[in-house]
PDB file of C-alpha atoms in Angstrom:
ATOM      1  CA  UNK A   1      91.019 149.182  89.378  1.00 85.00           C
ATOM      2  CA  UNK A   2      88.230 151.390  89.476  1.00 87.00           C
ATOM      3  CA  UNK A   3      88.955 152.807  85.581  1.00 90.00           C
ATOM      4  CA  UNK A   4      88.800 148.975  84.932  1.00 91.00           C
ATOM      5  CA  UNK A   5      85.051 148.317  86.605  1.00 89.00           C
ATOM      6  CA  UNK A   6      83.955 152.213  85.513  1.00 90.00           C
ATOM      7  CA  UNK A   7      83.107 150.989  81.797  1.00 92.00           C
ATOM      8  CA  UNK A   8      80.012 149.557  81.624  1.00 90.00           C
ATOM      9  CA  UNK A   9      80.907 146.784  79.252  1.00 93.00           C
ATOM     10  CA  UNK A  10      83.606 145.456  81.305  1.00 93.00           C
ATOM     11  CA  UNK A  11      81.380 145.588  84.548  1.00 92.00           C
ATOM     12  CA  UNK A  12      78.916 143.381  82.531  1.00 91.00           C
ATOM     13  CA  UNK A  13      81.665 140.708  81.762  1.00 93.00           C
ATOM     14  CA  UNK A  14      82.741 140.550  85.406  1.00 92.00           C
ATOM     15  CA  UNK A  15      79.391 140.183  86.601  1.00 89.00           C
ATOM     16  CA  UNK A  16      78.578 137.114  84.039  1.00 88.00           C
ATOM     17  CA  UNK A  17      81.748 135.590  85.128  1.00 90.00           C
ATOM     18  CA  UNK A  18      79.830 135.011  88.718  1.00 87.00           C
ATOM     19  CA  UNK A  19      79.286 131.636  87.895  1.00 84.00           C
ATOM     20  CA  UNK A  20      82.921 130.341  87.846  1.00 82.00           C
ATOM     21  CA  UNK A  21      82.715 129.524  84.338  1.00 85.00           C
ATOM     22  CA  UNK A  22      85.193 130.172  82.014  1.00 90.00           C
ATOM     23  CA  UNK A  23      83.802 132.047  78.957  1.00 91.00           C
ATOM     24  CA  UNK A  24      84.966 132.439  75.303  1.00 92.00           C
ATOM     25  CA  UNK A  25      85.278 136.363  74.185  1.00 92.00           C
ATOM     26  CA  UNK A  26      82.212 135.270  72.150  1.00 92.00           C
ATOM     27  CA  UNK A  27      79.994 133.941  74.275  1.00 91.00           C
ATOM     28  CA  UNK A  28      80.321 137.292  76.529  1.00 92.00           C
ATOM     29  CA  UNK A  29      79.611 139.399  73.733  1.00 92.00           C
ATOM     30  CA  UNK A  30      76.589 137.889  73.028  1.00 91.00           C
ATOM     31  CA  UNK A  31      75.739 137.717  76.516  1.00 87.00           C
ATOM     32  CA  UNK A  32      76.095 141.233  76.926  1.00 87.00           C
ATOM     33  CA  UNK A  33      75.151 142.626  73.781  1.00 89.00           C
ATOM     34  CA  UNK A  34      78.221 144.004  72.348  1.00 91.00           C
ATOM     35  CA  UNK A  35      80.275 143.447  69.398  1.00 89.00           C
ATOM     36  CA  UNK A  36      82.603 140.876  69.524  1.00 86.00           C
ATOM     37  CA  UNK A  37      85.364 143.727  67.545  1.00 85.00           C
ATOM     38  CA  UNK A  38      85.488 145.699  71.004  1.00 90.00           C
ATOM     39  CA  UNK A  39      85.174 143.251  73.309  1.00 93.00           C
ATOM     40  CA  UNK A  40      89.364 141.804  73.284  1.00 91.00           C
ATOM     41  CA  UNK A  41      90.657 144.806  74.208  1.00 93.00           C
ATOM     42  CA  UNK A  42      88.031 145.069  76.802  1.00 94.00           C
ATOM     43  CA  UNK A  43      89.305 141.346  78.074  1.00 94.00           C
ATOM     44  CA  UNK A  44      92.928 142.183  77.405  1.00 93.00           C
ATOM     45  CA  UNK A  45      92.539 145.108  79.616  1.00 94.00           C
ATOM     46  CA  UNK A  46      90.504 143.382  82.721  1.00 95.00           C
ATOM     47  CA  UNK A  47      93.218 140.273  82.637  1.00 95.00           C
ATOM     48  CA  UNK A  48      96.182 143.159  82.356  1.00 94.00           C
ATOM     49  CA  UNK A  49      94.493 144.036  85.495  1.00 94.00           C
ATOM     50  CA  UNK A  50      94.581 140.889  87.906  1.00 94.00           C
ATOM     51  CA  UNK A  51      90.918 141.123  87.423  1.00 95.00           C
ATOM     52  CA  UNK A  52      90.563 137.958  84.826  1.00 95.00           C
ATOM     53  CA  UNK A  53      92.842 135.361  83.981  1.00 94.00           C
ATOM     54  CA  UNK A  54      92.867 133.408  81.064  1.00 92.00           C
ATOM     55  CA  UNK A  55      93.242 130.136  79.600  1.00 89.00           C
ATOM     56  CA  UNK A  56      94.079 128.858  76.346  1.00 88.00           C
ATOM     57  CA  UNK A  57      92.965 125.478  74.939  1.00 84.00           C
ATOM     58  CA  UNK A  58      94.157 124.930  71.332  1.00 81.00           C
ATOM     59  CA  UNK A  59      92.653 127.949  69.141  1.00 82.00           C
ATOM     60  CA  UNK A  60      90.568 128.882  72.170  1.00 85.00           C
ATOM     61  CA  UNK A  61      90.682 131.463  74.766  1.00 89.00           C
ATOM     62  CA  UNK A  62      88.573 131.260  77.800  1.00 92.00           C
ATOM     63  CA  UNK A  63      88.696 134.260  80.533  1.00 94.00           C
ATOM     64  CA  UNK A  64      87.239 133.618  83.975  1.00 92.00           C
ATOM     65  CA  UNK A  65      87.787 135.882  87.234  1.00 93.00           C
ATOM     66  CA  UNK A  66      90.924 136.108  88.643  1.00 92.00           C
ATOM     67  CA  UNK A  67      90.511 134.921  92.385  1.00 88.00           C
ATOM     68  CA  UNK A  68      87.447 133.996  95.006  1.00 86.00           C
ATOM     69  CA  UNK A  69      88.187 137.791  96.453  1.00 86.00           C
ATOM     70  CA  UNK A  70      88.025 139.396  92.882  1.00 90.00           C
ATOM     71  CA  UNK A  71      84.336 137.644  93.255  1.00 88.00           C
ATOM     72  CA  UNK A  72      83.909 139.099  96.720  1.00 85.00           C
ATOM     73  CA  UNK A  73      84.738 142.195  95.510  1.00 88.00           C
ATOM     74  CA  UNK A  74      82.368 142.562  92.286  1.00 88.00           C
ATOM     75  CA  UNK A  75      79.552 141.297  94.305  1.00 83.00           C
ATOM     76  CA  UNK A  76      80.281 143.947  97.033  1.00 83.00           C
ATOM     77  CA  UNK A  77      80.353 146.873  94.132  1.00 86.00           C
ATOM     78  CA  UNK A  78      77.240 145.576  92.747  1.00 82.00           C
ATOM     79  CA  UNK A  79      75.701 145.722  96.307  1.00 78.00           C
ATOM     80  CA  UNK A  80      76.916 149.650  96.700  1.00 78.00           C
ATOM     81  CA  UNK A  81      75.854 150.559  93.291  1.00 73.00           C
ATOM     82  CA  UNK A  82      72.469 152.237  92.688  1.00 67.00           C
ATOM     83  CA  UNK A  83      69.511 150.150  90.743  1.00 63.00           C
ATOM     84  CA  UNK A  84      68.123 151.701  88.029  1.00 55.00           C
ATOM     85  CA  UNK A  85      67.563 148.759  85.617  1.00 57.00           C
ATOM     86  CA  UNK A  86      63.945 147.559  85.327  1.00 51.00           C
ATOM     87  CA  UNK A  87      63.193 144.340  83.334  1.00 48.00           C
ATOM     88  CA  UNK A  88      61.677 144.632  80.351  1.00 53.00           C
ATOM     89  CA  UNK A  89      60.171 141.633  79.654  1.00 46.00           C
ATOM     90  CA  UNK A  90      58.656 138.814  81.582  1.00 41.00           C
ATOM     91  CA  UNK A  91      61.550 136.352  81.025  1.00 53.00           C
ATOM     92  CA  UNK A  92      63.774 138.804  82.502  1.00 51.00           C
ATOM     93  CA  UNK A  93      61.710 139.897  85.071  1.00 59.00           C
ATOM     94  CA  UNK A  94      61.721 136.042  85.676  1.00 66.00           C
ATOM     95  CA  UNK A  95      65.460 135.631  85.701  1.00 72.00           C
ATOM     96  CA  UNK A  96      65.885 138.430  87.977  1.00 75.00           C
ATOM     97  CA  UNK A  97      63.897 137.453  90.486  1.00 85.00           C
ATOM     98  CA  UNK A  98      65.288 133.898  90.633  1.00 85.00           C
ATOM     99  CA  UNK A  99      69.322 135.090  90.897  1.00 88.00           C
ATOM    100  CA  UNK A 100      67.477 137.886  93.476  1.00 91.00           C
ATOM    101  CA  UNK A 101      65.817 134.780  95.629  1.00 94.00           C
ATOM    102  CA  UNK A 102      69.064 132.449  95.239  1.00 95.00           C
ATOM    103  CA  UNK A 103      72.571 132.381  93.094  1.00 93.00           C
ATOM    104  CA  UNK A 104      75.837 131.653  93.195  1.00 92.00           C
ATOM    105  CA  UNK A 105      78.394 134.473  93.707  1.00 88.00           C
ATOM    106  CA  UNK A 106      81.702 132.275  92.373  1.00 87.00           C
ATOM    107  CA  UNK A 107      81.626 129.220  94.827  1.00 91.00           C
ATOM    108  CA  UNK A 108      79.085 130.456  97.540  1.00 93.00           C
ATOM    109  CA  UNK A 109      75.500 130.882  98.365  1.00 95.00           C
ATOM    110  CA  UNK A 110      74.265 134.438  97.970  1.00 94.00           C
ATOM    111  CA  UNK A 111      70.743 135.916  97.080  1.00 94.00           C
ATOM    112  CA  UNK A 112      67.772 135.709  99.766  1.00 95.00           C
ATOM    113  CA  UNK A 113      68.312 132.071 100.444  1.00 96.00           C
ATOM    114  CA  UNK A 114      72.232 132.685 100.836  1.00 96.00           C
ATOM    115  CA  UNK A 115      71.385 135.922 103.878  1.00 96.00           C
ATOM    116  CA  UNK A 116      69.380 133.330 105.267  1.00 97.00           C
ATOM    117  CA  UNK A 117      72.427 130.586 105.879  1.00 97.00           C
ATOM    118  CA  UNK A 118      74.366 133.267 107.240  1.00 97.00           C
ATOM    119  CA  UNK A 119      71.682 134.335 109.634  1.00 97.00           C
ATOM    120  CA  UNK A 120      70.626 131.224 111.098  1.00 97.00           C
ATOM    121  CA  UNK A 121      74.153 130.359 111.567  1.00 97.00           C
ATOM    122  CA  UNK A 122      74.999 133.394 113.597  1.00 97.00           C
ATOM    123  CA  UNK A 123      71.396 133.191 115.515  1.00 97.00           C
ATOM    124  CA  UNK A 124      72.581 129.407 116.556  1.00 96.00           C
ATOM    125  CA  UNK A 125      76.270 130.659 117.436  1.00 96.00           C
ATOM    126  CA  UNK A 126      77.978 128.682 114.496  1.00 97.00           C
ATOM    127  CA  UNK A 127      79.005 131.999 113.349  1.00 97.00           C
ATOM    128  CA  UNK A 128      80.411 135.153 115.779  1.00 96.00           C
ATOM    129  CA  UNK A 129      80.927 138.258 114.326  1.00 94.00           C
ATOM    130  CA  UNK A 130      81.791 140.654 117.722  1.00 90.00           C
ATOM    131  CA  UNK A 131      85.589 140.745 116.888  1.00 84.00           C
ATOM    132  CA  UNK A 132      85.502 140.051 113.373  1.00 87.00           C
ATOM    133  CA  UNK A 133      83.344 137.308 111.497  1.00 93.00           C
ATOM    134  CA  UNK A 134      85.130 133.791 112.631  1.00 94.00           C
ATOM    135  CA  UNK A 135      83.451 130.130 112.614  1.00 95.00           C
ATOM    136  CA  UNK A 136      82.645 129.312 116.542  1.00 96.00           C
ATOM    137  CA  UNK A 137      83.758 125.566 117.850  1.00 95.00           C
ATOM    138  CA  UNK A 138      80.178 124.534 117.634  1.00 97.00           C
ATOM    139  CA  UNK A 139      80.169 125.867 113.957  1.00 96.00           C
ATOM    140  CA  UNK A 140      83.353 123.600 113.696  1.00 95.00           C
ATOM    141  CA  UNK A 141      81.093 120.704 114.816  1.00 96.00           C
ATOM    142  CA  UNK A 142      77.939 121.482 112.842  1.00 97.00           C
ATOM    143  CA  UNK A 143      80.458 121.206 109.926  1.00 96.00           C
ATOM    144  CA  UNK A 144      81.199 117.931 110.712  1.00 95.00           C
ATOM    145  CA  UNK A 145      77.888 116.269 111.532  1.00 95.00           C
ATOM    146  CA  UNK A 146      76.967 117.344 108.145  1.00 95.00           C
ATOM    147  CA  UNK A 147      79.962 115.847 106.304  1.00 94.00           C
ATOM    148  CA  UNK A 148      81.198 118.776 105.022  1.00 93.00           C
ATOM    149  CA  UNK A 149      85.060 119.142 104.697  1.00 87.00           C
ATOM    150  CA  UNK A 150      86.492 122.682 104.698  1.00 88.00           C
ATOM    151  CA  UNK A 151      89.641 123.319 101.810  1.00 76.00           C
ATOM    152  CA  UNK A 152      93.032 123.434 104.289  1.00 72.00           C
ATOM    153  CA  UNK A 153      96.318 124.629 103.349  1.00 64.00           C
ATOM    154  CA  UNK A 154      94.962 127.592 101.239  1.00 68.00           C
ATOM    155  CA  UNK A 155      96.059 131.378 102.320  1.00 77.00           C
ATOM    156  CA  UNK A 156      92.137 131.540 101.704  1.00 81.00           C
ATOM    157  CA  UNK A 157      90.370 133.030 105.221  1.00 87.00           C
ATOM    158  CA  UNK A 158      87.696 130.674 106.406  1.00 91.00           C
ATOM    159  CA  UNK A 159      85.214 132.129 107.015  1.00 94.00           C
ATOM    160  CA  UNK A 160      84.615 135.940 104.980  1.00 91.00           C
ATOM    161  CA  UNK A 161      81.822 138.484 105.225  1.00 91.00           C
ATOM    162  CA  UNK A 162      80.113 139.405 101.371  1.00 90.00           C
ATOM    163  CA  UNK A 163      77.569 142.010 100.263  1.00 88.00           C
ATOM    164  CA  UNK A 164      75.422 140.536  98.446  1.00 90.00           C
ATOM    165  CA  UNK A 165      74.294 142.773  95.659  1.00 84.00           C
ATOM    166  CA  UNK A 166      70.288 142.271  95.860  1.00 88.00           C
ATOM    167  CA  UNK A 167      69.955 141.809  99.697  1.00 90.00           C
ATOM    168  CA  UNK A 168      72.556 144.526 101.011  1.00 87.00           C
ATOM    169  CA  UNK A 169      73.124 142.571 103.579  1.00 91.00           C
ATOM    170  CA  UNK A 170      76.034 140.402 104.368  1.00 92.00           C
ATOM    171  CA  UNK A 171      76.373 136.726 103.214  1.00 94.00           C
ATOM    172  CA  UNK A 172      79.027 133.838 104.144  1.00 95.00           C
ATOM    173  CA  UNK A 173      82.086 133.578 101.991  1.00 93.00           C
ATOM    174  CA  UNK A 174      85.462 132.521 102.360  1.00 92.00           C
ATOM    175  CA  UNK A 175      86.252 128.507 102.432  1.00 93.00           C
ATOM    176  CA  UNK A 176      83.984 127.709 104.628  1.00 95.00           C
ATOM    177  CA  UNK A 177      80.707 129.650 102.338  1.00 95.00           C
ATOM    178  CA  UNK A 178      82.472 127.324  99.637  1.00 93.00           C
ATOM    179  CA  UNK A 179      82.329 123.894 101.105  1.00 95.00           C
ATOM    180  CA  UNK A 180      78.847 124.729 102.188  1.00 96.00           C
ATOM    181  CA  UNK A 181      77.889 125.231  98.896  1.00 96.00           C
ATOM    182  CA  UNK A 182      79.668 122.615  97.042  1.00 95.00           C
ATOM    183  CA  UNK A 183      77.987 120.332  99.843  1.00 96.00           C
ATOM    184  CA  UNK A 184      74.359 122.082  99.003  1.00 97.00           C
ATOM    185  CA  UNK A 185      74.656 120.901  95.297  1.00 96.00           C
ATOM    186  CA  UNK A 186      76.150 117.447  95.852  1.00 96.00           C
ATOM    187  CA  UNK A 187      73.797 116.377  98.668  1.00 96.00           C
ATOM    188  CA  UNK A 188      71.040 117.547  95.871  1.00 97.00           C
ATOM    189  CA  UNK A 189      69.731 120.298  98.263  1.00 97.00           C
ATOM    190  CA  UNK A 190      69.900 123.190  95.532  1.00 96.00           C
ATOM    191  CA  UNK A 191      69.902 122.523  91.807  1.00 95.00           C
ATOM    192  CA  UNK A 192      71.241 125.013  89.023  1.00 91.00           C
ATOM    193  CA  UNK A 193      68.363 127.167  87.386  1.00 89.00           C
ATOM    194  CA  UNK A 194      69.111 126.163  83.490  1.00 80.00           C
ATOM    195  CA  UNK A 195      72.919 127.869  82.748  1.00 76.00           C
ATOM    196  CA  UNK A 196      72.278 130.897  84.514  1.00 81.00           C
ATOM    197  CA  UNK A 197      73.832 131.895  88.337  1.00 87.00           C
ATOM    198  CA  UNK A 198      70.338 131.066  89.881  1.00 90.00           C
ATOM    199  CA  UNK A 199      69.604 128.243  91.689  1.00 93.00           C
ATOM    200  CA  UNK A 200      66.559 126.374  93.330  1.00 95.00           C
ATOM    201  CA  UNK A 201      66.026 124.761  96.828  1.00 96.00           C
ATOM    202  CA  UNK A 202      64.983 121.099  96.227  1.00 96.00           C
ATOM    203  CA  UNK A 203      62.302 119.160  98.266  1.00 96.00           C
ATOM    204  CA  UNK A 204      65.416 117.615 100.282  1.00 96.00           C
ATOM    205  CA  UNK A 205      67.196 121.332 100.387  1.00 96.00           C
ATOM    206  CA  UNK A 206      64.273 122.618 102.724  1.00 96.00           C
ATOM    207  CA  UNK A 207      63.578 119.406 104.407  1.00 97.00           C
ATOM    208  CA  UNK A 208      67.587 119.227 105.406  1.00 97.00           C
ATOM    209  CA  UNK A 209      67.517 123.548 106.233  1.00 97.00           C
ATOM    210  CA  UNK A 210      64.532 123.384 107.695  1.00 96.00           C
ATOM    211  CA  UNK A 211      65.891 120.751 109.911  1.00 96.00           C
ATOM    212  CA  UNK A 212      69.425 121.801 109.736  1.00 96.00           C
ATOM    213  CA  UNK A 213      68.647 125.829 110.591  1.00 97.00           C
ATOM    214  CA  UNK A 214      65.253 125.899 110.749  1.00 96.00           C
ATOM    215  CA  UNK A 215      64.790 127.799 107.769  1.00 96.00           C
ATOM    216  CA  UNK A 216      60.887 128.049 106.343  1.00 95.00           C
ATOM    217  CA  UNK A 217      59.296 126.416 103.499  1.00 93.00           C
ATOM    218  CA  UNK A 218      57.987 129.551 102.414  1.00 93.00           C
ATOM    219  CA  UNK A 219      61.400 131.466 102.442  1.00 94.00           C
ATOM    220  CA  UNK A 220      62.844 128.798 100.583  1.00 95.00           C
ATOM    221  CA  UNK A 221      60.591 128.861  98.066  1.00 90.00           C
ATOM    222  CA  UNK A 222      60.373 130.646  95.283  1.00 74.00           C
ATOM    223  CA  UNK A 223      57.534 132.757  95.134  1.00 54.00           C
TER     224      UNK A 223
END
């Protein structure tokens, strides 16, 4: 596993796959920079793994990450590893600092915005994390005022601790960080940031967490 995510190439596929997508050997070349000759074996190697699986449609190949925990677990390496990238241009100084202030990482919230969630939950007892992180009764309840319905019948924990990669600090996961999110986009609270992992807090996003987890206008927006 860690021969797999030592290569720098391969670590840059993973981390593109974030967003859930499933992604031609093509379009992650080009993404990444790197000729499309090297990048099968690259593929062949991370789905020989259990890191990626694939899908065929027709002619096509698609790759996307293997499991929500393979996600967990990128995100988590990226957290540990040491920055020494700087932008060098505006547009990427741009994109950076909108996956930094909120992204997806798979199917949850993660970024600035995401540590928030996680802390207001935890400050208002929805979350308890002295044995272990686990979602409290009244975090059952919260769930349910909002209309949000949590995946059953999955081996998937419910609630799951995350490092996020730009905060170092620990976001929600697990299926409970997923229905939150999927809930986020459909009630129109967040909106995607063109096809990247970013993502923006609408005017009814920080009306509904401001009211929801009281959660500040300026944190949710963007400076």
């Amino acid at each position: 596993m860690a021969k797999l995510l030592a290569d720098g190439t391969r670590a840059a596929f993973c981390m593109a796959l974030l967003d859930r997508r499933a992604w031609t050997a093509t379009e992650l070349a080009h993404h990444v920079g790197v000729a499309s000759s090297t990048t099968t074996g690259h593929l062949n190697a991370l789905v020989h793994g259990g890191l990626l699986a694939e899908e065929r449609q027709g002619r096509h190949r698609y790759v996307r990450i293997a499991a929500p925990e393979v996600a967990e677990l990128i995100e988590g390496l990226a957290a540990l590893a040491p920055d020494r990238t700087t932008p060098r241009s505006l547009s990427a100084t741009g994109r950076r600092q909108a996956l930094a202030h909120l992204r997806t990482c798979y199917d949850h919230l993660a970024g600035t915005v995401g540590v928030a969630i996680t802390d207001a939950m935890t400050e208002r007892e929805l979350l308890d994390w002295e044995q272990g992180l686990r979602l409290t009764g009244a975090g059952t309840s919260w769930l349910g005022e909002l209309g949000i319905t949590v995946s059953a019948g999955s081996r998937r924990p419910s609630v799951r601790s995350c490092l996020d990669w730009t905060e170092r600090r620990p976001h929600l996961a697990g299926a409970v960080g997923a229905a939150l999110c999927h809930h986020a986009f459909r009630a129109g609270w967040i909106t995607r940031v063109g096809t990247t992992r970013a993502a923006a807090v609408t005017a009814a996003g920080r009306q509904a967490l401001g009211r929801h987890l009281g959660l500040s206008e300026s944190l949710l927006t963007k400076a």
